Every structure is written in C-alpha cells, then in structure tokens.
PDB file of C-alpha atoms in Angstrom:
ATOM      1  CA  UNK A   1     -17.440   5.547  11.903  1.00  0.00           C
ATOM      2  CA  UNK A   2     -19.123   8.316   9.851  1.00  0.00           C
ATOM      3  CA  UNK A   3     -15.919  10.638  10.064  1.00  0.00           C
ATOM      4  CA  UNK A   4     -13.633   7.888   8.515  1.00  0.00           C
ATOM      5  CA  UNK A   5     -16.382   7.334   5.894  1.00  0.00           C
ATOM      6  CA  UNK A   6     -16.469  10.514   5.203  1.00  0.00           C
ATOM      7  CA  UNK A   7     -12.683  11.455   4.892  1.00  0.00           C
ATOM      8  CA  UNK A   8     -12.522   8.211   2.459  1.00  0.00           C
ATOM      9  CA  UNK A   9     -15.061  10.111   0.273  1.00  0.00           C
ATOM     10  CA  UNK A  10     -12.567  13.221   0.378  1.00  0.00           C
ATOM     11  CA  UNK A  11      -9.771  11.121  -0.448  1.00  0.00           C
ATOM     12  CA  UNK A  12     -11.179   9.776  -3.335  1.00  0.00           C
ATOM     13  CA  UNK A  13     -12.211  13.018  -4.452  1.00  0.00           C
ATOM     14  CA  UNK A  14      -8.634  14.244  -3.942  1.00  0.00           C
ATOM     15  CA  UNK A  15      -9.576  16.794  -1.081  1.00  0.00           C
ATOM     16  CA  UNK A  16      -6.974  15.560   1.548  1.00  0.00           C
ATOM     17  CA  UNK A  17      -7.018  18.428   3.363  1.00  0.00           C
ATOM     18  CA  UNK A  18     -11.346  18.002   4.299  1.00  0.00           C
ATOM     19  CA  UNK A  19     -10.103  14.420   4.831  1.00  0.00           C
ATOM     20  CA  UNK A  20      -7.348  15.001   7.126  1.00  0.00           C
ATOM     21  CA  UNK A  21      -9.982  16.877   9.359  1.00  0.00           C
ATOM     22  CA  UNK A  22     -12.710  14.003   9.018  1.00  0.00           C
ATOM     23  CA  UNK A  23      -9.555  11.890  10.120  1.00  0.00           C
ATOM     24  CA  UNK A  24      -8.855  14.273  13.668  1.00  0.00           C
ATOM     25  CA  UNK A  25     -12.194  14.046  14.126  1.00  0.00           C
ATOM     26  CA  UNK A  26     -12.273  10.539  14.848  1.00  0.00           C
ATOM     27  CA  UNK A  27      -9.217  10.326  16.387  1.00  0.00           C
ATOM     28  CA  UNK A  28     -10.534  12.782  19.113  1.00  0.00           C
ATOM     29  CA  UNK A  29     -13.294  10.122  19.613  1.00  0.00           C
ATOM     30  CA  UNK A  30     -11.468   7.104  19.405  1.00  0.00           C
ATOM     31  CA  UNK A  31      -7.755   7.749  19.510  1.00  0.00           C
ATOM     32  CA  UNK A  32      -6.495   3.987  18.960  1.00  0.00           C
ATOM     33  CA  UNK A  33      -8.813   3.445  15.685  1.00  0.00           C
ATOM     34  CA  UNK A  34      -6.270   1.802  13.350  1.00  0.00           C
ATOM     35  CA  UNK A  35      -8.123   2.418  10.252  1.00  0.00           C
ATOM     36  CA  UNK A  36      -7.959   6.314  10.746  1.00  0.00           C
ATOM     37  CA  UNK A  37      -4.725   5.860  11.829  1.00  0.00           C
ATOM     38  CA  UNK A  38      -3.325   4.034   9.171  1.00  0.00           C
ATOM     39  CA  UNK A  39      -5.914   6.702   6.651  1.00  0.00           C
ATOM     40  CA  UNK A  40      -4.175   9.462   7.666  1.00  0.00           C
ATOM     41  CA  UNK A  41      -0.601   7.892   7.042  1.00  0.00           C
ATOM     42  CA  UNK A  42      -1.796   7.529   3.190  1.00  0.00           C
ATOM     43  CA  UNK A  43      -2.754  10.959   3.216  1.00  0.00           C
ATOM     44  CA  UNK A  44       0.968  12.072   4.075  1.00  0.00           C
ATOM     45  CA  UNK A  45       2.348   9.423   1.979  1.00  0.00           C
ATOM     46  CA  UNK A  46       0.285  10.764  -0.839  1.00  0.00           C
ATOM     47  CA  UNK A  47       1.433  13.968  -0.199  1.00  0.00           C
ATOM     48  CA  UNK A  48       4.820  12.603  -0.027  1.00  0.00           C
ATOM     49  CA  UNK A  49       5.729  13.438   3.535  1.00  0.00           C
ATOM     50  CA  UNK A  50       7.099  10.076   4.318  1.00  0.00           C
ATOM     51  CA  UNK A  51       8.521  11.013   7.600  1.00  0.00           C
ATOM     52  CA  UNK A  52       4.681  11.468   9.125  1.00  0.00           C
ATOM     53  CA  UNK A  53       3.868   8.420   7.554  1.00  0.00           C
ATOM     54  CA  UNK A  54       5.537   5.527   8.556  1.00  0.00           C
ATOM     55  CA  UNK A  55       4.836   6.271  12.308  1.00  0.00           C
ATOM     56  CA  UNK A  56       1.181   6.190  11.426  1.00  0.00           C
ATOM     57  CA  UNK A  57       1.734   3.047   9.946  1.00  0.00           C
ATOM     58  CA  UNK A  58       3.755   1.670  12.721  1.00  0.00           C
ATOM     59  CA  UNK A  59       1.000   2.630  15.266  1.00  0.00           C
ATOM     60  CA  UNK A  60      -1.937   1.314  13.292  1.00  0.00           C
ATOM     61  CA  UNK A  61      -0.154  -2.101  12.953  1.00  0.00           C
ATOM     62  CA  UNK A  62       0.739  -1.949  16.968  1.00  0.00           C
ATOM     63  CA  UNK A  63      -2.808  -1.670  17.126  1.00  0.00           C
ATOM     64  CA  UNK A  64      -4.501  -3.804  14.208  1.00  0.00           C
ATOM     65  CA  UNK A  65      -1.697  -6.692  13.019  1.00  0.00           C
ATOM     66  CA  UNK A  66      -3.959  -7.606  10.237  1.00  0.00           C
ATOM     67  CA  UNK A  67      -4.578  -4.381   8.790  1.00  0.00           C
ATOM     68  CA  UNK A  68      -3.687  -4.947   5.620  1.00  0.00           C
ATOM     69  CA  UNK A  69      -4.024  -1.028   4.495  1.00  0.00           C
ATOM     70  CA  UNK A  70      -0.964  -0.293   7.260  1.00  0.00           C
ATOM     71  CA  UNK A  71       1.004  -2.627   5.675  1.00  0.00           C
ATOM     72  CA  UNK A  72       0.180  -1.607   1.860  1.00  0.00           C
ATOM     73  CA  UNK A  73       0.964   1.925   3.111  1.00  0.00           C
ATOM     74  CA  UNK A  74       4.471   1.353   4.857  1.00  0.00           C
ATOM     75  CA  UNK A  75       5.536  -1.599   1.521  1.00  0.00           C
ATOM     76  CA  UNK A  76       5.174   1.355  -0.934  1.00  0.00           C
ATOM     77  CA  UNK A  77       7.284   3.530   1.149  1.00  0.00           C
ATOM     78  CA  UNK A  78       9.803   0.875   1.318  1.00  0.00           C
ATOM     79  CA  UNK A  79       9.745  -0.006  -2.264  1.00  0.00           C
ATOM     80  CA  UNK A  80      10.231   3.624  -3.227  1.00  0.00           C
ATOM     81  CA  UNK A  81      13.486   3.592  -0.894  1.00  0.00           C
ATOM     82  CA  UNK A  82      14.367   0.480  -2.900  1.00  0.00           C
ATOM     83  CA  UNK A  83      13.876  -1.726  -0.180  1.00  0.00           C
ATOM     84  CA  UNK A  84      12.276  -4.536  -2.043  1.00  0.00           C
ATOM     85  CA  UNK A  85      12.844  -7.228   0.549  1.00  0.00           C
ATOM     86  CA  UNK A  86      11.506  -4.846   3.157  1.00  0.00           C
ATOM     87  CA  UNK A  87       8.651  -4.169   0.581  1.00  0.00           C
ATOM     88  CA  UNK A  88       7.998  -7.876  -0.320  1.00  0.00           C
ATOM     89  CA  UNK A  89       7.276  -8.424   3.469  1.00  0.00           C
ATOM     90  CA  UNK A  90       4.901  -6.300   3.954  1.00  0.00           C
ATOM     91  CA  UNK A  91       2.763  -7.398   1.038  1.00  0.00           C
ATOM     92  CA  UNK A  92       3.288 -10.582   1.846  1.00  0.00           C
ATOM     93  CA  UNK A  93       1.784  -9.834   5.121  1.00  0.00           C
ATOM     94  CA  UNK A  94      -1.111  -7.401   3.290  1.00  0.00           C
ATOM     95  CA  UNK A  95      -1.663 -10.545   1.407  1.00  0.00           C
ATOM     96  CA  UNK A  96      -2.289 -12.326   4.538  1.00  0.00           C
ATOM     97  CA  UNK A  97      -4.589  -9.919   6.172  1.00  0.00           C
ATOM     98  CA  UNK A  98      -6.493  -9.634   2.737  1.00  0.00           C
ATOM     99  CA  UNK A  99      -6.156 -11.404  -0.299  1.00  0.00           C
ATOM    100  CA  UNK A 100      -8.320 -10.198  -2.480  1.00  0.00           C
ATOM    101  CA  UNK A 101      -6.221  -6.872  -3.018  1.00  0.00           C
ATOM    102  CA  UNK A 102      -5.142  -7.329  -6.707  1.00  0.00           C
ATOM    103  CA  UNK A 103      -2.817  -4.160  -6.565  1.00  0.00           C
ATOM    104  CA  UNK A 104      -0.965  -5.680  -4.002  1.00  0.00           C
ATOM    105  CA  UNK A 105      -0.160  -8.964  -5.568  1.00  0.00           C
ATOM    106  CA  UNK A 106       0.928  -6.534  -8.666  1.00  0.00           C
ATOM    107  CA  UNK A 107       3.110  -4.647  -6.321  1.00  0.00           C
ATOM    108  CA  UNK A 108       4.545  -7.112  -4.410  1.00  0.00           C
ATOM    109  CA  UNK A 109       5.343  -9.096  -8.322  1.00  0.00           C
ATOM    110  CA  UNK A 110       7.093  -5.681  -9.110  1.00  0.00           C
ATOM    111  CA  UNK A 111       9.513  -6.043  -5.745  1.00  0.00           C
ATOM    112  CA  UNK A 112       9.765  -9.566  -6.832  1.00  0.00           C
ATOM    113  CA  UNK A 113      11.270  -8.378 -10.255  1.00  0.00           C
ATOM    114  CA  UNK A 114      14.053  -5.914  -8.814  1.00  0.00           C
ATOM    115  CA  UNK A 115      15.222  -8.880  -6.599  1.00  0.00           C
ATOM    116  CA  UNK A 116      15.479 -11.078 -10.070  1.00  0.00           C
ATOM    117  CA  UNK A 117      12.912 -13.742  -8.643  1.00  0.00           C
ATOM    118  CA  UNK A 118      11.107 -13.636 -11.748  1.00  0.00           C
ATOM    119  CA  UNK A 119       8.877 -16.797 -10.982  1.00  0.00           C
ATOM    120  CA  UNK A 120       7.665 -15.921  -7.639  1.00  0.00           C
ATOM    121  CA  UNK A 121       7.162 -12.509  -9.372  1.00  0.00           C
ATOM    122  CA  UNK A 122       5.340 -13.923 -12.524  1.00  0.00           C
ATOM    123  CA  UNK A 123       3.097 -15.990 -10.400  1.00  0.00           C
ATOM    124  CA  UNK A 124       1.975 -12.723  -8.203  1.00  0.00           C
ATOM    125  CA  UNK A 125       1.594 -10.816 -11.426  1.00  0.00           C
ATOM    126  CA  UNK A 126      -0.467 -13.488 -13.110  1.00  0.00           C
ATOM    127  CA  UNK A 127      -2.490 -13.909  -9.812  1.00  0.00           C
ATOM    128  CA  UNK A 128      -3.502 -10.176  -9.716  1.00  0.00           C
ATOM    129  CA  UNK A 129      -4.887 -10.017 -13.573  1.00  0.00           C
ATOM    130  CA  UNK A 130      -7.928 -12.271 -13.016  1.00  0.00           C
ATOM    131  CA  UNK A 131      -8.897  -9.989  -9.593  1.00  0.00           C
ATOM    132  CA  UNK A 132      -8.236  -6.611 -12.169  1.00  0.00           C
ATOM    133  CA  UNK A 133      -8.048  -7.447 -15.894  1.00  0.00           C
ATOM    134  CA  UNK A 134      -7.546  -3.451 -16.114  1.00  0.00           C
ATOM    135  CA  UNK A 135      -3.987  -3.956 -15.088  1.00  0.00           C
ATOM    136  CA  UNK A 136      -2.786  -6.258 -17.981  1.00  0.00           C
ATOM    137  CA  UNK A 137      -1.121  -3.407 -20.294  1.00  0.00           C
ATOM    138  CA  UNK A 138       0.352  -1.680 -17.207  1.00  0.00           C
ATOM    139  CA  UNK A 139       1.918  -4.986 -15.906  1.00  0.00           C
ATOM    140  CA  UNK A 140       3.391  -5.670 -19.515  1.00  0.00           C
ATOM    141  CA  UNK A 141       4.725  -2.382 -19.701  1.00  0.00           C
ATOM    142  CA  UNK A 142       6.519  -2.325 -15.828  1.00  0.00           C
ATOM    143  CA  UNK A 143       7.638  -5.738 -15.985  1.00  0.00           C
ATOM    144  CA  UNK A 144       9.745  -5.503 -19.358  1.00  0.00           C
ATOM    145  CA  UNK A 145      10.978  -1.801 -17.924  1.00  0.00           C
ATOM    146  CA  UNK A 146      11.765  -3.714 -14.959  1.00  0.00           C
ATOM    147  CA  UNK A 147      13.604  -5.988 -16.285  1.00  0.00           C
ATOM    148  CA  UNK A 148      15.215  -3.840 -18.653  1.00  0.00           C
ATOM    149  CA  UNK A 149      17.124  -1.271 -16.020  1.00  0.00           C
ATOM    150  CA  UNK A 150      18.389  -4.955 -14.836  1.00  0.00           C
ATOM    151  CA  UNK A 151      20.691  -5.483 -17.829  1.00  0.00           C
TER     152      UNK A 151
END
C-alpha cells in the first residue's frame, strides 16, 4: 500500500509525525493491515510511549503471527523492562518469521548475555556479523559492558 510506503519513507527520514498520518490513512482503508499496525507501534515506541505500543503490537500479531516486525517491536520493549526471557522469545519467534534480520540475532545475543547463557548468546552474536559486518565494534563493545555490570 502506497500510504505504508510512504510513512516508511517518513520514518526513515525521522518525520514521525507525516508518518503517523500516512499510517491513519491506511488504516481507514484497511483497518486490520498488520504491517501499519505494527508501523505505527514503532513510531510510539520510538517516541518512547510504550503504553500505545505494545497494544499495537499485540493486535498486529493477533492478526499476522509471523510478522516478524511485531515481534522485534514488543522484544525491545521487553528487554528495556529487563525482561530478557520475555525478550529472548520474541526474537526467537522474529527469527522464525524472518531470519535474515541480523539486528535481531544481535539483540536477542544481548538478552542472551544478561541471562549468563553466554554460548547460546555467542553463537547469535557470531551469526549476525556475517549478515552486518558493520556491527562487529558495537557487539565487542556491548558484550564486554554486558558482561561487566554482571560481576
């Protein structure tokens, strides 16, 4: 849908607000479209209203049980909360629904590391480098903080 195109252009650009209206303006045309639904829960999680976002999320995965951006969205809220089991399930199940999402293995190796499953964690951390080479300094630098605030 042109609207949902549209708004992901916005988002990008970091105009939420012209994207939030590209978002209602599919959702008056198709009111159970999952992707705009689950858009326009990253656009209050962005904006850190977390309360508006996790029902988007919730309805967008009623809707679509493989949409893997639904359950990206509602894992980061959970991690943030320190929910990391919570978290790890819901990548898991991003992971599932799309597996070619590098940040997400990252992520989900992160939640890994505050549970102290280092292994399973390494292994998700090592799996998201070859998909986004980029992330190799960033990873190094999380995982030892990580696993510093653990001693």
């Amino acid at each position: 849908m042109a609207y949902i195109s549209r708004a992901i252009t916005y988002i990008d650009m970091g105009n939420k607000d012209a994207a939030l209206k590209d978002i209602e303006a599919a959702l008056a045309i198709e009111p159970d479209n999952a992707e705009a639904i689950f858009r326009r829960g990253d656009i209050y999680r962005t904006s850190n209203d977390f309360a508006r976002a996790l029902p988007e999320y919730e309805r967008a995965l009623q809707l679509d049980s493989e949409c893997a951006g639904a359950y990206v969205g509602r894992a980061a809220i959970r991690f943030g909360q320190g929910k990391y089991e919570d978290a790890v399930a819901d990548y898991t199940k991003a992971i599932q629904a799309d597996g070619r999402l590098a940040q997400v293995y990252k992520f989900r190796g992160y939640a890994l590391l505050y549970l102290n499953r280092d292994d399973e964690a390494q292994r998700d951390l090592d799996r998201a480098l070859p998909m986004a080479p980029r992330f190799k300094t960033e990873i190094d630098e999380v995982a030892t903080l990580i696993k510093s605030k653990r001693k």
